[in-house]
């Protein structure tokens, strides 16, 4: 039987200084002056409109993603967060994350963002090498990273993540290891370590760079994981590593198939409606100009649909199988409204193949299964 799971809020800030050639997110090159005030008012109006979906449900995390949210001055986050506090039931220990880019912090220091209510930062470092950053088309250099880390330290924000990529154009395994070492030395609570992939409809897809060979990329992945483990960063998801207790609560809610209220241009949400017996997905208008037309333009919503039973099964396994802790059998019924018997044969097939094992109400990928998570996920395709 469907039950409302934990609820988070995702807020999309859609502008970047310029588009990175590997990026397939909903990010738009910022105009000379961002219409920040107008956008924040549109976010508040959009939130207001969505409130009936989540009356009375406590919020465990808020995530400002993008785009580059740090292009907005801290005062705008203070306005938005106070509007959210007035309208939503934020838990006293709510996690509030700001995605920031080292080259886009000219507006404010992290102290100003902390005063506005931000208590966690995710910094898009990607690499500490100036040459690799140029190859990625990033706007920042290693000096910008140093300045951002100093600003974090001055703000007393210890709960921060560094995004780090490997298998970059021209990168050697030794250079990738050096990047991981520098990331560890910066002392973050959390590190996201993930491989550069070429996504369709990006500049890199149109003109692919030369990437390291598969065996070199494998070395980088394994060496990076070993170094992170040795430094006390436990892997809890395919690309996520954290010091004890410092996992991203917001991302954990995604991976555990929780609910998300989504506001902002192109934001995607998922809301469980137990009274109607359905899980709904929806998306807001992608283009910032269209989004900001808001109520006068016919609203913020671009599309919504009820998730079918077959999609619920796939989405549940797609997400929970990413976690080292595996799939929580007790979550399945409340989050999909379906009986476990619907998936038993497929789970058994993966167990027979040696890819999954059952342990204390959890179905976990085995050591072998962890290498073939994509294949296991495909067993649950609609
Ligand atoms: S900074 Fe991030 S969101 Fe913006 S274009 Fe680059 S990768 Fe995309």
Short mmCIF file of C-alpha atoms and ligand atoms in Angstrom, two decimals:
data_model
loop_
_atom_site.label_atom_id
_atom_site.label_comp_id
_atom_site.label_asym_id
_atom_site.label_seq_id
_atom_site.Cartn_x
_atom_site.Cartn_y
_atom_site.Cartn_z
CA UNK A 1 0.00 0.00 0.00
CA UNK A 2 1.36 3.42 -1.01
CA UNK A 3 2.67 5.61 1.80
CA UNK A 4 4.19 9.07 1.44
CA UNK A 5 8.01 8.68 1.70
CA UNK A 6 10.44 11.36 2.98
CA UNK A 7 10.20 14.62 1.05
CA UNK A 8 12.91 16.94 -0.30
CA UNK A 9 12.84 20.10 -2.39
CA UNK A 10 14.92 20.63 -5.52
CA UNK A 11 15.33 24.20 -6.81
CA UNK A 12 16.84 24.71 -10.27
CA UNK A 13 18.88 27.83 -11.06
CA UNK A 14 19.34 27.70 -14.85
CA UNK A 15 22.23 30.02 -15.78
CA UNK A 16 25.97 29.49 -16.16
CA UNK A 17 28.74 31.86 -17.21
CA UNK A 18 29.09 29.71 -20.30
CA UNK A 19 28.11 26.21 -21.36
CA UNK A 20 30.72 23.48 -20.70
CA UNK A 21 31.20 21.24 -23.76
CA UNK A 22 30.28 18.04 -21.88
CA UNK A 23 27.19 19.41 -20.14
CA UNK A 24 23.70 18.10 -20.88
CA UNK A 25 21.98 19.82 -17.94
CA UNK A 26 19.34 22.50 -18.37
CA UNK A 27 21.85 25.35 -18.24
CA UNK A 28 21.76 28.51 -20.31
CA UNK A 29 24.51 31.04 -20.93
CA UNK A 30 23.85 33.88 -18.52
CA UNK A 31 22.89 37.27 -19.93
CA UNK A 32 25.11 40.22 -18.88
CA UNK A 33 22.78 40.74 -15.96
CA UNK A 34 20.73 37.80 -14.63
CA UNK A 35 17.09 38.74 -13.89
CA UNK A 36 17.69 37.39 -10.38
CA UNK A 37 14.88 39.26 -8.63
CA UNK A 38 12.31 38.23 -11.23
CA UNK A 39 13.48 34.61 -11.14
CA UNK A 40 13.28 34.40 -7.33
CA UNK A 41 9.73 35.80 -7.41
CA UNK A 42 8.83 33.19 -10.05
CA UNK A 43 10.25 30.43 -7.80
CA UNK A 44 8.16 31.63 -4.85
CA UNK A 45 4.99 31.80 -6.99
CA UNK A 46 5.71 28.32 -8.41
CA UNK A 47 6.23 26.93 -4.88
CA UNK A 48 2.98 28.54 -3.70
CA UNK A 49 1.15 26.85 -6.57
CA UNK A 50 2.59 23.41 -5.71
CA UNK A 51 1.84 23.59 -1.96
CA UNK A 52 -1.42 21.58 -2.09
CA UNK A 53 0.65 18.59 -3.29
CA UNK A 54 2.59 18.42 -0.02
CA UNK A 55 0.47 19.99 2.75
CA UNK A 56 1.86 19.20 6.18
CA UNK A 57 4.73 16.96 5.05
CA UNK A 58 8.09 17.71 6.70
CA UNK A 59 11.02 18.64 4.43
CA UNK A 60 14.35 16.91 5.14
CA UNK A 61 16.54 18.61 2.53
CA UNK A 62 16.64 21.46 0.02
CA UNK A 63 19.07 21.47 -2.89
CA UNK A 64 19.89 24.48 -5.05
CA UNK A 65 21.26 22.96 -8.27
CA UNK A 66 21.92 24.18 -11.73
CA UNK A 67 23.20 25.74 -13.75
CA UNK A 68 25.33 27.72 -11.36
CA UNK A 69 23.33 28.76 -8.29
CA UNK A 70 26.34 30.69 -6.94
CA UNK A 71 25.75 33.26 -9.73
CA UNK A 72 22.88 34.48 -7.52
CA UNK A 73 23.85 36.77 -4.62
CA UNK A 74 23.34 35.43 -1.08
CA UNK A 75 20.55 37.94 -0.37
CA UNK A 76 18.34 36.16 -2.91
CA UNK A 77 18.77 32.83 -1.11
CA UNK A 78 17.83 34.56 2.15
CA UNK A 79 14.61 35.83 0.51
CA UNK A 80 13.81 32.44 -0.99
CA UNK A 81 14.58 30.46 2.17
CA UNK A 82 12.48 32.72 4.32
CA UNK A 83 9.59 32.29 1.83
CA UNK A 84 10.09 28.52 2.07
CA UNK A 85 10.16 28.57 5.89
CA UNK A 86 6.87 30.50 5.89
CA UNK A 87 5.18 27.97 3.59
CA UNK A 88 6.77 24.58 4.31
CA UNK A 89 7.41 22.49 7.39
CA UNK A 90 11.23 22.42 7.33
CA UNK A 91 12.77 19.94 9.78
CA UNK A 92 14.94 21.66 12.43
CA UNK A 93 18.02 19.87 11.02
CA UNK A 94 17.11 20.41 7.34
CA UNK A 95 20.10 20.01 5.00
CA UNK A 96 20.34 23.00 2.62
CA UNK A 97 22.89 22.53 -0.16
CA UNK A 98 24.19 25.13 -2.60
CA UNK A 99 25.93 23.98 -5.78
CA UNK A 100 28.79 26.38 -6.45
CA UNK A 101 31.45 26.73 -9.09
CA UNK A 102 34.90 27.99 -8.10
CA UNK A 103 34.89 30.50 -10.98
CA UNK A 104 31.47 31.94 -10.13
CA UNK A 105 31.81 33.24 -6.60
CA UNK A 106 32.39 36.86 -7.35
CA UNK A 107 29.02 37.87 -5.86
CA UNK A 108 29.50 36.75 -2.30
CA UNK A 109 31.66 34.79 0.09
CA UNK A 110 30.45 31.52 1.56
CA UNK A 111 30.05 33.38 4.87
CA UNK A 112 27.26 35.41 3.23
CA UNK A 113 25.63 32.23 1.87
CA UNK A 114 25.89 30.60 5.32
CA UNK A 115 24.17 33.64 6.86
CA UNK A 116 21.42 33.25 4.26
CA UNK A 117 20.80 29.70 5.57
CA UNK A 118 23.00 27.46 3.39
CA UNK A 119 24.57 24.71 5.54
CA UNK A 120 26.16 22.47 2.88
CA UNK A 121 28.08 23.29 -0.30
CA UNK A 122 28.81 21.14 -3.34
CA UNK A 123 31.79 22.60 -5.17
CA UNK A 124 32.26 21.71 -8.86
CA UNK A 125 36.05 21.37 -8.80
CA UNK A 126 36.26 18.57 -11.45
CA UNK A 127 40.11 18.67 -11.51
CA UNK A 128 42.93 20.54 -9.80
CA UNK A 129 44.97 20.73 -13.01
CA UNK A 130 44.74 23.96 -15.01
CA UNK A 131 45.43 22.04 -18.20
CA UNK A 132 42.68 19.47 -17.59
CA UNK A 133 40.21 22.21 -16.62
CA UNK A 134 40.94 24.02 -19.87
CA UNK A 135 40.37 20.77 -21.77
CA UNK A 136 36.98 20.52 -20.06
CA UNK A 137 36.10 24.07 -21.07
CA UNK A 138 35.69 25.10 -17.42
CA UNK A 139 35.84 28.80 -16.56
CA UNK A 140 37.90 28.28 -13.39
CA UNK A 141 41.56 27.52 -12.75
CA UNK A 142 43.36 26.04 -9.75
CA UNK A 143 43.71 29.50 -8.10
CA UNK A 144 39.93 29.82 -8.09
CA UNK A 145 39.68 26.46 -6.32
CA UNK A 146 42.11 27.61 -3.62
CA UNK A 147 40.11 30.78 -3.10
CA UNK A 148 36.83 28.86 -2.89
CA UNK A 149 38.30 26.43 -0.34
CA UNK A 150 39.60 29.35 1.76
CA UNK A 151 36.17 30.98 1.61
CA UNK A 152 34.53 27.73 2.76
CA UNK A 153 36.94 27.46 5.65
CA UNK A 154 36.41 31.12 6.66
CA UNK A 155 32.64 30.50 6.61
CA UNK A 156 33.06 27.46 8.89
CA UNK A 157 31.24 25.22 6.38
CA UNK A 158 32.78 21.83 7.10
CA UNK A 159 29.96 19.91 5.41
CA UNK A 160 31.04 20.30 1.81
CA UNK A 161 31.38 18.06 -1.23
CA UNK A 162 33.95 18.22 -4.00
CA UNK A 163 32.91 16.97 -7.46
CA UNK A 164 35.88 15.32 -9.13
CA UNK A 165 35.97 13.76 -12.60
CA UNK A 166 38.38 11.22 -14.06
CA UNK A 167 39.17 9.90 -17.55
CA UNK A 168 39.49 13.48 -18.78
CA UNK A 169 40.92 14.39 -22.20
CA UNK A 170 44.70 13.84 -22.06
CA UNK A 171 44.68 12.63 -18.43
CA UNK A 172 47.08 9.92 -17.26
CA UNK A 173 46.39 7.59 -14.29
CA UNK A 174 49.15 9.37 -12.32
CA UNK A 175 47.45 12.75 -12.91
CA UNK A 176 44.09 11.32 -11.85
CA UNK A 177 45.66 9.99 -8.63
CA UNK A 178 47.19 13.43 -8.01
CA UNK A 179 43.73 15.01 -8.34
CA UNK A 180 42.28 12.55 -5.81
CA UNK A 181 45.16 13.29 -3.43
CA UNK A 182 44.53 17.02 -3.65
CA UNK A 183 40.81 16.53 -3.12
CA UNK A 184 41.48 14.46 0.03
CA UNK A 185 43.99 17.05 1.29
CA UNK A 186 41.27 19.72 1.05
CA UNK A 187 39.42 17.80 3.79
CA UNK A 188 35.85 17.70 2.41
CA UNK A 189 33.14 15.71 4.19
CA UNK A 190 32.12 14.18 0.86
CA UNK A 191 33.67 13.51 -2.54
CA UNK A 192 31.78 12.63 -5.74
CA UNK A 193 34.23 10.79 -8.00
CA UNK A 194 32.85 10.03 -11.42
CA UNK A 195 33.93 9.32 -14.97
CA UNK A 196 33.55 11.88 -17.75
CA UNK A 197 31.01 10.54 -20.22
CA UNK A 198 30.09 11.96 -23.59
CA UNK A 199 26.39 12.72 -23.62
CA UNK A 200 24.30 13.22 -26.77
CA UNK A 201 23.56 16.81 -27.86
CA UNK A 202 26.67 18.27 -26.28
CA UNK A 203 29.64 20.02 -27.92
CA UNK A 204 31.81 17.00 -27.02
CA UNK A 205 29.36 14.67 -28.78
CA UNK A 206 29.60 16.83 -31.93
CA UNK A 207 33.41 16.99 -31.75
CA UNK A 208 34.63 14.24 -29.40
CA UNK A 209 37.91 14.79 -27.56
CA UNK A 210 40.48 12.01 -27.26
CA UNK A 211 39.77 10.23 -24.00
CA UNK A 212 41.96 7.78 -22.06
CA UNK A 213 41.62 4.13 -23.11
CA UNK A 214 39.19 1.93 -21.17
CA UNK A 215 41.93 0.15 -19.20
CA UNK A 216 43.47 3.49 -18.14
CA UNK A 217 40.01 4.74 -17.08
CA UNK A 218 39.54 1.51 -15.08
CA UNK A 219 42.91 2.09 -13.34
CA UNK A 220 41.87 5.63 -12.47
CA UNK A 221 38.59 4.42 -11.01
CA UNK A 222 40.15 1.63 -8.94
CA UNK A 223 43.10 3.71 -7.71
CA UNK A 224 40.78 6.60 -6.80
CA UNK A 225 38.44 4.30 -4.88
CA UNK A 226 41.36 2.73 -2.99
CA UNK A 227 42.78 6.15 -2.06
CA UNK A 228 39.39 7.41 -0.90
CA UNK A 229 38.82 4.29 1.21
CA UNK A 230 42.28 4.59 2.77
CA UNK A 231 41.51 8.23 3.66
CA UNK A 232 38.25 7.25 5.42
CA UNK A 233 35.77 8.05 2.66
CA UNK A 234 33.29 5.18 2.58
CA UNK A 235 31.63 4.46 -0.74
CA UNK A 236 27.87 4.44 -0.27
CA UNK A 237 26.77 4.83 -3.91
CA UNK A 238 28.34 4.26 -7.34
CA UNK A 239 30.08 7.67 -7.38
CA UNK A 240 29.57 8.96 -3.82
CA UNK A 241 32.12 8.73 -0.99
CA UNK A 242 31.71 10.25 2.46
CA UNK A 243 33.30 10.51 5.86
CA UNK A 244 31.25 8.60 8.48
CA UNK A 245 27.73 10.06 8.76
CA UNK A 246 28.37 12.73 6.12
CA UNK A 247 26.48 11.25 3.15
CA UNK A 248 24.29 13.63 1.13
CA UNK A 249 20.85 13.35 2.69
CA UNK A 250 19.32 14.92 -0.38
CA UNK A 251 20.84 12.45 -2.83
CA UNK A 252 20.10 9.55 -0.48
CA UNK A 253 16.45 10.49 -0.73
CA UNK A 254 16.67 10.26 -4.56
CA UNK A 255 18.38 6.90 -4.41
CA UNK A 256 15.96 5.52 -1.83
CA UNK A 257 13.10 6.56 -4.14
CA UNK A 258 11.79 9.32 -1.92
CA UNK A 259 9.66 12.27 -3.06
CA UNK A 260 10.80 15.58 -4.57
CA UNK A 261 9.01 18.83 -4.88
CA UNK A 262 10.61 20.53 -7.88
CA UNK A 263 10.62 24.24 -8.51
CA UNK A 264 12.54 26.20 -11.12
CA UNK A 265 13.07 26.06 -14.88
CA UNK A 266 13.21 22.48 -16.12
CA UNK A 267 13.02 21.00 -12.60
CA UNK A 268 11.65 17.44 -12.38
CA UNK A 269 9.59 16.29 -9.40
CA UNK A 270 8.05 13.11 -8.04
CA UNK A 271 5.19 13.13 -5.55
CA UNK A 272 3.39 10.18 -3.97
CA UNK A 273 -0.35 10.78 -3.53
CA UNK A 274 -1.59 7.92 -1.30
CA UNK A 275 -5.19 9.18 -1.24
CA UNK A 276 -5.32 8.88 -5.05
CA UNK A 277 -3.22 5.68 -5.04
CA UNK A 278 -0.70 7.13 -7.51
CA UNK A 279 2.86 8.39 -7.86
CA UNK A 280 3.09 11.44 -10.10
CA UNK A 281 6.07 12.78 -12.03
CA UNK A 282 6.13 16.25 -13.47
CA UNK A 283 8.46 18.84 -15.03
CA UNK A 284 8.49 22.60 -15.16
CA UNK A 285 9.07 24.66 -18.33
CA UNK A 286 12.72 24.38 -19.32
CA UNK A 287 13.48 27.78 -20.74
CA UNK A 288 14.06 30.46 -18.09
CA UNK A 289 12.13 33.11 -20.08
CA UNK A 290 9.11 30.84 -20.51
CA UNK A 291 9.33 29.78 -16.87
CA UNK A 292 9.41 33.36 -15.63
CA UNK A 293 6.21 34.17 -17.55
CA UNK A 294 4.63 31.98 -14.85
CA UNK A 295 1.01 32.56 -14.04
CA UNK A 296 0.45 35.02 -16.93
CA UNK A 297 1.88 32.49 -19.37
CA UNK A 298 -0.41 29.64 -18.25
CA UNK A 299 1.62 28.37 -15.30
CA UNK A 300 4.98 26.76 -14.65
CA UNK A 301 4.11 23.14 -15.36
CA UNK A 302 5.31 21.71 -18.70
CA UNK A 303 4.11 18.13 -18.20
CA UNK A 304 2.86 15.65 -15.63
CA UNK A 305 2.03 11.97 -15.70
CA UNK A 306 1.11 9.11 -13.40
CA UNK A 307 3.94 6.57 -13.10
CA UNK A 308 2.74 3.16 -14.31
CA UNK A 309 3.23 0.01 -12.21
CA UNK A 310 5.96 -1.25 -14.58
CA UNK A 311 7.78 2.11 -14.37
CA UNK A 312 7.48 2.14 -10.58
CA UNK A 313 9.26 -1.22 -10.39
CA UNK A 314 12.04 -0.09 -12.72
CA UNK A 315 12.55 3.31 -11.10
CA UNK A 316 12.62 1.79 -7.62
CA UNK A 317 15.33 -0.73 -8.55
CA UNK A 318 17.21 1.72 -10.79
CA UNK A 319 17.69 4.00 -7.79
CA UNK A 320 18.06 1.68 -4.82
CA UNK A 321 20.49 -0.63 -6.66
CA UNK A 322 22.93 2.31 -6.88
CA UNK A 323 23.38 2.10 -3.11
CA UNK A 324 26.10 -0.03 -1.52
CA UNK A 325 23.54 -0.92 1.16
CA UNK A 326 21.33 -2.34 -1.58
CA UNK A 327 17.58 -2.46 -1.95
CA UNK A 328 15.47 -2.21 1.18
CA UNK A 329 12.70 -4.81 0.75
CA UNK A 330 10.57 -2.99 3.34
CA UNK A 331 10.56 0.18 1.16
CA UNK A 332 9.15 -1.59 -1.91
CA UNK A 333 5.45 -1.81 -0.93
CA UNK A 334 5.08 1.68 0.56
CA UNK A 335 6.97 3.37 -2.30
CA UNK A 336 5.40 1.55 -5.24
CA UNK A 337 2.03 0.35 -3.87
CA UNK A 338 2.92 -3.12 -5.22
CA UNK A 339 3.56 -6.52 -3.63
CA UNK A 340 7.15 -7.85 -3.50
CA UNK A 341 5.86 -10.99 -5.29
CA UNK A 342 5.72 -8.87 -8.49
CA UNK A 343 9.54 -8.79 -8.61
CA UNK A 344 10.44 -12.02 -6.79
CA UNK A 345 11.20 -14.04 -9.96
CA UNK A 346 13.51 -11.32 -11.32
CA UNK A 347 15.32 -10.94 -8.01
CA UNK A 348 15.73 -14.73 -7.83
CA UNK A 349 17.17 -14.75 -11.37
CA UNK A 350 19.86 -12.24 -10.34
CA UNK A 351 20.56 -14.28 -7.17
CA UNK A 352 20.96 -17.44 -9.30
CA UNK A 353 23.40 -15.54 -11.55
CA UNK A 354 25.46 -14.62 -8.47
CA UNK A 355 24.75 -10.89 -8.92
CA UNK A 356 22.48 -10.28 -5.91
CA UNK A 357 22.30 -11.68 -2.38
CA UNK A 358 19.67 -11.24 0.33
CA UNK A 359 20.83 -10.07 3.74
CA UNK A 360 18.63 -8.78 6.58
CA UNK A 361 15.66 -7.55 4.50
CA UNK A 362 18.02 -6.09 1.90
CA UNK A 363 18.88 -7.26 -1.60
CA UNK A 364 22.46 -6.29 -2.28
CA UNK A 365 24.70 -6.57 -5.31
CA UNK A 366 27.46 -9.10 -4.61
CA UNK A 367 31.10 -8.17 -5.36
CA UNK A 368 30.49 -9.58 -8.85
CA UNK A 369 27.11 -7.82 -9.11
CA UNK A 370 28.66 -4.47 -8.19
CA UNK A 371 30.63 -4.66 -11.46
CA UNK A 372 27.42 -5.24 -13.43
CA UNK A 373 24.90 -2.92 -11.76
CA UNK A 374 23.60 -1.77 -15.18
CA UNK A 375 22.84 -5.36 -16.17
CA UNK A 376 20.99 -6.01 -12.91
CA UNK A 377 18.97 -2.80 -13.35
CA UNK A 378 17.94 -3.95 -16.82
CA UNK A 379 16.27 -7.04 -15.34
CA UNK A 380 13.65 -4.63 -13.97
CA UNK A 381 12.98 -2.72 -17.21
CA UNK A 382 9.27 -2.32 -18.03
S1 LIG B 1 29.01 24.75 -14.88
FE1 LIG B 1 27.91 22.79 -14.61
S2 LIG B 1 25.79 23.19 -15.20
FE2 LIG B 1 27.03 24.92 -15.96
S3 LIG B 1 27.50 24.38 -18.08
FE3 LIG B 1 29.22 23.65 -16.82
S4 LIG B 1 28.71 21.53 -16.26
FE4 LIG B 1 26.82 22.51 -17.04
#
